mmCIF file of C-alpha atoms in Angstrom:
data_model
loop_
_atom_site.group_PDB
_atom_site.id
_atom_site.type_symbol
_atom_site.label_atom_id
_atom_site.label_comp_id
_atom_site.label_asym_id
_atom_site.label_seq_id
_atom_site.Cartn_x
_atom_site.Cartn_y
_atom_site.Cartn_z
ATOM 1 C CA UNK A 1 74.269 113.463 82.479
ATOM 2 C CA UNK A 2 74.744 110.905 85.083
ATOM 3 C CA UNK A 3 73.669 112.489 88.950
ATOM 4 C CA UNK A 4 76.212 111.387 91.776
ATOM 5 C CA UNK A 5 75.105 111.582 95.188
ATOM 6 C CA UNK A 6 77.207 110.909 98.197
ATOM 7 C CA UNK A 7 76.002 110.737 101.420
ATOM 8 C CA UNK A 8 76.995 112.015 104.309
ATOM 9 C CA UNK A 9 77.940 115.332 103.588
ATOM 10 C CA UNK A 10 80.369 115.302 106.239
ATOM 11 C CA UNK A 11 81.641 112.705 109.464
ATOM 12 C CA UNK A 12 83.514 113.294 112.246
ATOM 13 C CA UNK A 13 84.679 110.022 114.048
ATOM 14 C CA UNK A 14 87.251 109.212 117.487
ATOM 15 C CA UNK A 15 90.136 107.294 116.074
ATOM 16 C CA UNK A 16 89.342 104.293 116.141
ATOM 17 C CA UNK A 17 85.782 104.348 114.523
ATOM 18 C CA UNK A 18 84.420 102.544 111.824
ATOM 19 C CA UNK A 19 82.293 104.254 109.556
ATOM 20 C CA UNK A 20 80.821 103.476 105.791
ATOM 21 C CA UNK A 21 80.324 106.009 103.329
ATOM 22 C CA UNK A 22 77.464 105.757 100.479
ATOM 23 C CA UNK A 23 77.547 106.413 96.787
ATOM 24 C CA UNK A 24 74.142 106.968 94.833
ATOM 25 C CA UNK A 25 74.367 106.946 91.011
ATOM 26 C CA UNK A 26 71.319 107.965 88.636
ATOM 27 C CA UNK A 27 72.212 105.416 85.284
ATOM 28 C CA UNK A 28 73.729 102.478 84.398
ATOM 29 C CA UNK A 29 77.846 102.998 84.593
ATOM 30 C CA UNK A 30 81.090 101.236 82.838
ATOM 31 C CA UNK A 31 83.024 102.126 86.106
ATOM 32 C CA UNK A 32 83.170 103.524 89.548
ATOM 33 C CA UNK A 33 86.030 104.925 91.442
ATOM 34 C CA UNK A 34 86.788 105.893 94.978
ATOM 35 C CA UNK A 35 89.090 108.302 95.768
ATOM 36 C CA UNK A 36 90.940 110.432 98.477
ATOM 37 C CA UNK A 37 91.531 114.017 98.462
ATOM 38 C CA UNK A 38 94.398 114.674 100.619
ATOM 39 C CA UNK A 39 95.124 118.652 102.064
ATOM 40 C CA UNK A 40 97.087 119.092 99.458
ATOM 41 C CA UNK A 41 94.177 118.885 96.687
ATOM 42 C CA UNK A 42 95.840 115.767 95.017
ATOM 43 C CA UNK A 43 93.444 113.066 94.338
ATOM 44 C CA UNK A 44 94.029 109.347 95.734
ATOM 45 C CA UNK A 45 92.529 106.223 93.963
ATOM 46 C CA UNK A 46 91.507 103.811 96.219
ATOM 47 C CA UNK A 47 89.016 101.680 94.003
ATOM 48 C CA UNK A 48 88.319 101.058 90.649
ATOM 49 C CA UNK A 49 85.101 99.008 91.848
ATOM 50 C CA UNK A 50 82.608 98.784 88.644
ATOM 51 C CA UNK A 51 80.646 95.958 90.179
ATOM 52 C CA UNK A 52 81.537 93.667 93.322
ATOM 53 C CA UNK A 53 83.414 94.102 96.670
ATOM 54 C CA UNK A 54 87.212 94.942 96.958
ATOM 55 C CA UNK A 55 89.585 95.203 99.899
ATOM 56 C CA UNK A 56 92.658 97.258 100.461
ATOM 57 C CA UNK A 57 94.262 97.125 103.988
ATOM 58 C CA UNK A 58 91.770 98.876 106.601
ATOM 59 C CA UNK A 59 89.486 100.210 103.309
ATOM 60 C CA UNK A 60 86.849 98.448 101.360
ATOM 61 C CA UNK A 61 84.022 99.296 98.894
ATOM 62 C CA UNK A 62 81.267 97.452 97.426
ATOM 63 C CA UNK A 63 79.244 98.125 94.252
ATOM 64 C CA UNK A 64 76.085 96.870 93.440
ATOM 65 C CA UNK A 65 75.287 97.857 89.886
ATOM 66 C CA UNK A 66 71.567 96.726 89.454
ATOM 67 C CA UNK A 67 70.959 98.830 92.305
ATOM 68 C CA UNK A 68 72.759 101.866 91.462
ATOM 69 C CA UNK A 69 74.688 102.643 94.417
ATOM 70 C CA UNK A 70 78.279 101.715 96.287
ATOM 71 C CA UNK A 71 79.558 101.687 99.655
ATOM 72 C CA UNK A 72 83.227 102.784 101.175
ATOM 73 C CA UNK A 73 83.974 101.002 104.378
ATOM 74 C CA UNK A 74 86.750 102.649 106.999
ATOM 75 C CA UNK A 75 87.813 100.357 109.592
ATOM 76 C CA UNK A 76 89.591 101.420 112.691
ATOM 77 C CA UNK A 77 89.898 104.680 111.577
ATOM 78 C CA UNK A 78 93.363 106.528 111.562
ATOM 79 C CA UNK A 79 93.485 110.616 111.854
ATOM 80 C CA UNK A 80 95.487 110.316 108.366
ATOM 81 C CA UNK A 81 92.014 109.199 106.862
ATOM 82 C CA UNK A 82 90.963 112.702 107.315
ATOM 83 C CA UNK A 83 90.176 114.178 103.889
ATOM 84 C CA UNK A 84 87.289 114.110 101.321
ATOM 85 C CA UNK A 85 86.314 111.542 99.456
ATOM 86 C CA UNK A 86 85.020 111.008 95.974
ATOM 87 C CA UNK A 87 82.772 108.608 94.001
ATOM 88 C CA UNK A 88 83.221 109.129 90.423
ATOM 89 C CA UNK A 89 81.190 107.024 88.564
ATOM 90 C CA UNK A 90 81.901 106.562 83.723
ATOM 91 C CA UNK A 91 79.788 105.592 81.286
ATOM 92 C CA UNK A 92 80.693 105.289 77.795
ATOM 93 C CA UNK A 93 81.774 108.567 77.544
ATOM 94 C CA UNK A 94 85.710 108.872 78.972
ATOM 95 C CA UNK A 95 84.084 111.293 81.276
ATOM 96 C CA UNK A 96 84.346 110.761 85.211
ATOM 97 C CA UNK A 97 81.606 112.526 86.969
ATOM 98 C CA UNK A 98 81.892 113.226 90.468
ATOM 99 C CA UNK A 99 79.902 113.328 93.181
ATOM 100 C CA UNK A 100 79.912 116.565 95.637
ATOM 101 C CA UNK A 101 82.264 114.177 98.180
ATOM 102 C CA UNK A 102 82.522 113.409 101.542
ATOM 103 C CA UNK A 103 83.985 115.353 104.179
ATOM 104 C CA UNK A 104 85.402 113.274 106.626
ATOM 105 C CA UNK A 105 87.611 114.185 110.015
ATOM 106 C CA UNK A 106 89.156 111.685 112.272
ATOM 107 C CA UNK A 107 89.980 113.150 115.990
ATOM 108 C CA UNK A 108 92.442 111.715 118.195
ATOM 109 C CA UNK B 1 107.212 104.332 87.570
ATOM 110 C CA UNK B 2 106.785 108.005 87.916
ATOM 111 C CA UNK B 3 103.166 109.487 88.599
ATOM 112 C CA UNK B 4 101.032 111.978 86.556
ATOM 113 C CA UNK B 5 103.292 115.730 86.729
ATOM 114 C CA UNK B 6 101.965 118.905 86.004
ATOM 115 C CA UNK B 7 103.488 122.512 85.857
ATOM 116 C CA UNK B 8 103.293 124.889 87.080
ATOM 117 C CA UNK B 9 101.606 123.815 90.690
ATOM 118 C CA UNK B 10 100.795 127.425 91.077
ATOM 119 C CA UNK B 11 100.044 130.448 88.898
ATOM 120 C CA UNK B 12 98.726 133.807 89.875
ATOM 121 C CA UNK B 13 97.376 136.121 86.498
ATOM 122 C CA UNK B 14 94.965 138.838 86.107
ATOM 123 C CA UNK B 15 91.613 139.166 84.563
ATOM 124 C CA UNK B 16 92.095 139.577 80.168
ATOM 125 C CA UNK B 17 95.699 137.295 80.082
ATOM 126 C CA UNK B 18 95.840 133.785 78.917
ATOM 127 C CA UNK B 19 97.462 130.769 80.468
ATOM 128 C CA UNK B 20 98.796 127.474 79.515
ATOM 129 C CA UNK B 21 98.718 124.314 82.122
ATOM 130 C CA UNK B 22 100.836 121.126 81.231
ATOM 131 C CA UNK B 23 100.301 117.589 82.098
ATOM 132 C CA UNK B 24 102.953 114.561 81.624
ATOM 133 C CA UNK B 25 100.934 111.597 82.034
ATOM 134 C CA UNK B 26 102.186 107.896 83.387
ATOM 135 C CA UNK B 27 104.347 106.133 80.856
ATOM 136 C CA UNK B 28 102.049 103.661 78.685
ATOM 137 C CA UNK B 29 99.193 105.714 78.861
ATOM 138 C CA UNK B 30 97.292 107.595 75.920
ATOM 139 C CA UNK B 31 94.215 108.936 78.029
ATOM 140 C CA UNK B 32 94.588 112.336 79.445
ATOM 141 C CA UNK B 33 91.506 114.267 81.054
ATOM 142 C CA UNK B 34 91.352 117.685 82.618
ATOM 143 C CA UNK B 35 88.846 118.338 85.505
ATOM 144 C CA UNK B 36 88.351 121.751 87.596
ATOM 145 C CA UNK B 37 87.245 121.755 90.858
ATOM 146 C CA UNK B 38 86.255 125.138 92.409
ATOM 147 C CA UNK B 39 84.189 125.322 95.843
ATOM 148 C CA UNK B 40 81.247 125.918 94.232
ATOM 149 C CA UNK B 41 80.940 123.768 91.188
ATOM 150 C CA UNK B 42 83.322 120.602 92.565
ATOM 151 C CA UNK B 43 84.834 118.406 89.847
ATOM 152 C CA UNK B 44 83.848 119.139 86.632
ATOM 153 C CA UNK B 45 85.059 117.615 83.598
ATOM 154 C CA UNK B 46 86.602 119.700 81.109
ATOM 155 C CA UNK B 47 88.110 117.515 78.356
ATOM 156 C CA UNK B 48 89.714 113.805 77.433
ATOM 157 C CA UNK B 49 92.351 113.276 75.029
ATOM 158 C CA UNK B 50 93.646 109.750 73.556
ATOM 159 C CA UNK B 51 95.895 109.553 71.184
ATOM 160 C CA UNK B 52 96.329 113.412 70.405
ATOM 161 C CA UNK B 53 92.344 113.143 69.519
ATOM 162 C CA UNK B 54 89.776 114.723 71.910
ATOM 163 C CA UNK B 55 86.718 112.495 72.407
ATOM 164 C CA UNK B 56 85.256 114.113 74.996
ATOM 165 C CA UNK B 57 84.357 117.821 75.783
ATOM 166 C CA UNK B 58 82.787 119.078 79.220
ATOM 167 C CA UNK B 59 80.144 122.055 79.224
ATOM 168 C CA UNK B 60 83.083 125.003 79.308
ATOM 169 C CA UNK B 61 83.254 127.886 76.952
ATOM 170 C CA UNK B 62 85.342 128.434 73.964
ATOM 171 C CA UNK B 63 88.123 129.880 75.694
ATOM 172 C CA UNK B 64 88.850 126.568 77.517
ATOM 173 C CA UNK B 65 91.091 124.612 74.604
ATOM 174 C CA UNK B 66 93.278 121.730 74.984
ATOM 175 C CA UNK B 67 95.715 119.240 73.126
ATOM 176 C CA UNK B 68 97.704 115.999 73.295
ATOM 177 C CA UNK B 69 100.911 115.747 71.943
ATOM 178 C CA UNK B 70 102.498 112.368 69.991
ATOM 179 C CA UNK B 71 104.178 111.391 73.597
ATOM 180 C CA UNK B 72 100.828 111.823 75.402
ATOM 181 C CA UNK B 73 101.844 114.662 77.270
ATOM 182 C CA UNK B 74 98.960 117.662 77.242
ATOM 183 C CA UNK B 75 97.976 121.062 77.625
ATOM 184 C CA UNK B 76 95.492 123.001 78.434
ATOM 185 C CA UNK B 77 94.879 126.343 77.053
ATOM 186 C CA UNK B 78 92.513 129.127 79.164
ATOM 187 C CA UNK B 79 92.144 132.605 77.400
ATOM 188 C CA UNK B 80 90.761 135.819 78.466
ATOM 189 C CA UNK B 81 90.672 135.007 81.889
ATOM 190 C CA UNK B 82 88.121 135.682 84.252
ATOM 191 C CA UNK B 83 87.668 135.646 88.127
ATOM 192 C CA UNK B 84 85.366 132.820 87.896
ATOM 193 C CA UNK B 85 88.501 130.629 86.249
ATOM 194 C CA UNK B 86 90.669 130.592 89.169
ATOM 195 C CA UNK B 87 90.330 126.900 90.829
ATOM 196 C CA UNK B 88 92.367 123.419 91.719
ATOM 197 C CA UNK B 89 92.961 121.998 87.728
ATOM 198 C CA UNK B 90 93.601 118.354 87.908
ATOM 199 C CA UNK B 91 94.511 116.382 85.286
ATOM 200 C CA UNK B 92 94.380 112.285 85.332
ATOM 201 C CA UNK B 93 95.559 109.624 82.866
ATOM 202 C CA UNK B 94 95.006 105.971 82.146
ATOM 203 C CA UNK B 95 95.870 103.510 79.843
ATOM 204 C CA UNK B 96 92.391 103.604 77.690
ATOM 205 C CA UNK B 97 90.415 106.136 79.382
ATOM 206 C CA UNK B 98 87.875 103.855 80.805
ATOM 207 C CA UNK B 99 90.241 102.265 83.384
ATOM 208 C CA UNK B 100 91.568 103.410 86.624
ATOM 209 C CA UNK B 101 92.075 107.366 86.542
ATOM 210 C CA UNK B 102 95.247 108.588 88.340
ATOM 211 C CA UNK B 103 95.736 112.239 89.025
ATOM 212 C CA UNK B 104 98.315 114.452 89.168
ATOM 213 C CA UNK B 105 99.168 117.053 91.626
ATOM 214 C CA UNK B 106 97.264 119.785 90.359
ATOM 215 C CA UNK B 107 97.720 123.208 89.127
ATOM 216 C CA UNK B 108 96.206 126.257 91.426
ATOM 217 C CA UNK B 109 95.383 129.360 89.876
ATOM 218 C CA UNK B 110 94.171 132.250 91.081
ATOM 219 C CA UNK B 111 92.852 135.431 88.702
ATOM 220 C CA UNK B 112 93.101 138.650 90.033
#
């Protein structure tokens, strides 16, 4: 199956901080999605970013296919960005496979 | 337009029962996929359903079943539990199953 590597494991920034978080995947993919697991365990979707850049508010991701990776920017960090984050990447399969996420935590 | 539900959010049972999770998905959509995330393992994928058919199957024993109802909504079907089967299971929809993936709240259970 497809490998997902996300990188780093975990971040700690000052409110404020801007930070960019990296997705590695091992194939060629149909689709790649951000998301945000809050506290609670539910999971967020912030992008549905097969190929190209995206923006949403303070958030943006790029993909680059040929190369096999993606990128999650956070700008001027907020503590409610605190959470882990997920790359999930699909090929033709229905079948998301995740990466092992990012930990991040945002101080005040 | 309402998000993906699924009952129970909790569910404590003990090692030999069986349970049964449920998952209503988004209206319009006709992909449903089940995921369980444990510290150890993370997200794996356990099964996709579209259109009551399941065309996709995740690397779980027998004892992990599942089904999709005419309205889309699904369940999924753990027997014989064992301590190794309590985790976070998540189930997501979408419209085709390749397309965004939104979750639902999640169902926690813990084997004892």
């Amino acid at each position: 199956g497809i490998q997902v590597e996300q990188s780093p494991p975990d971040l700690i920034l000052q409110e404020g901080a801007n930070s960019t978080l990296r997705c590695n995947f091992s194939d060629s993919v149909n689709n790649l999605q951000w998301f945000h697991q809050n506290p609670w365990g539910q999971l967020i979707n912030l992008f549905y970013i097969p190929s190209g850049t995206k923006q949403n508010g303070r958030l943006s991701a790029t993909t680059v296919a040929t190369e096999r990776y993606s990128l999650l920017y956070i700008s001027s960090s907020q503590t409610t960005d605190s959470g882990v984050y997920f790359c999930a990447v699909c090929s033709n399969d229905y079948k998301l496979s995740f990466g092992a996420g990012t930990t991040v935590t945002v101080r005040a | 337009k309402a998000g993906v539900t699924q009952t129970p959010r909790y569910l404590i049972k003990t090692r030999g029962q069986q349970v049964t999770l449920s998952c209503s998905p988004i209206s319009g959509h006709r992909s449903v996929s089940w995921y369980q995330q444990t510290p150890g393992q993370g997200l794996q994928f356990l099964f996709e359903y579209f259109s009551e058919t399941q065309r996709n199957k995740g690397n779980f024993p027998g004892r992990f079943s599942g089904r999709q109802f005419s309205n889309s909504r699904s369940e999924m079907n753990v027997s014989t539990l064992e301590l190794g089967d309590s985790a976070l299971y998540l189930c997501a929809s979408s419209r085709t199953g390749a397309d965004t993936q939104y979750f639902g709240p999640g169902t926690r259970l813990t084997v004892l």
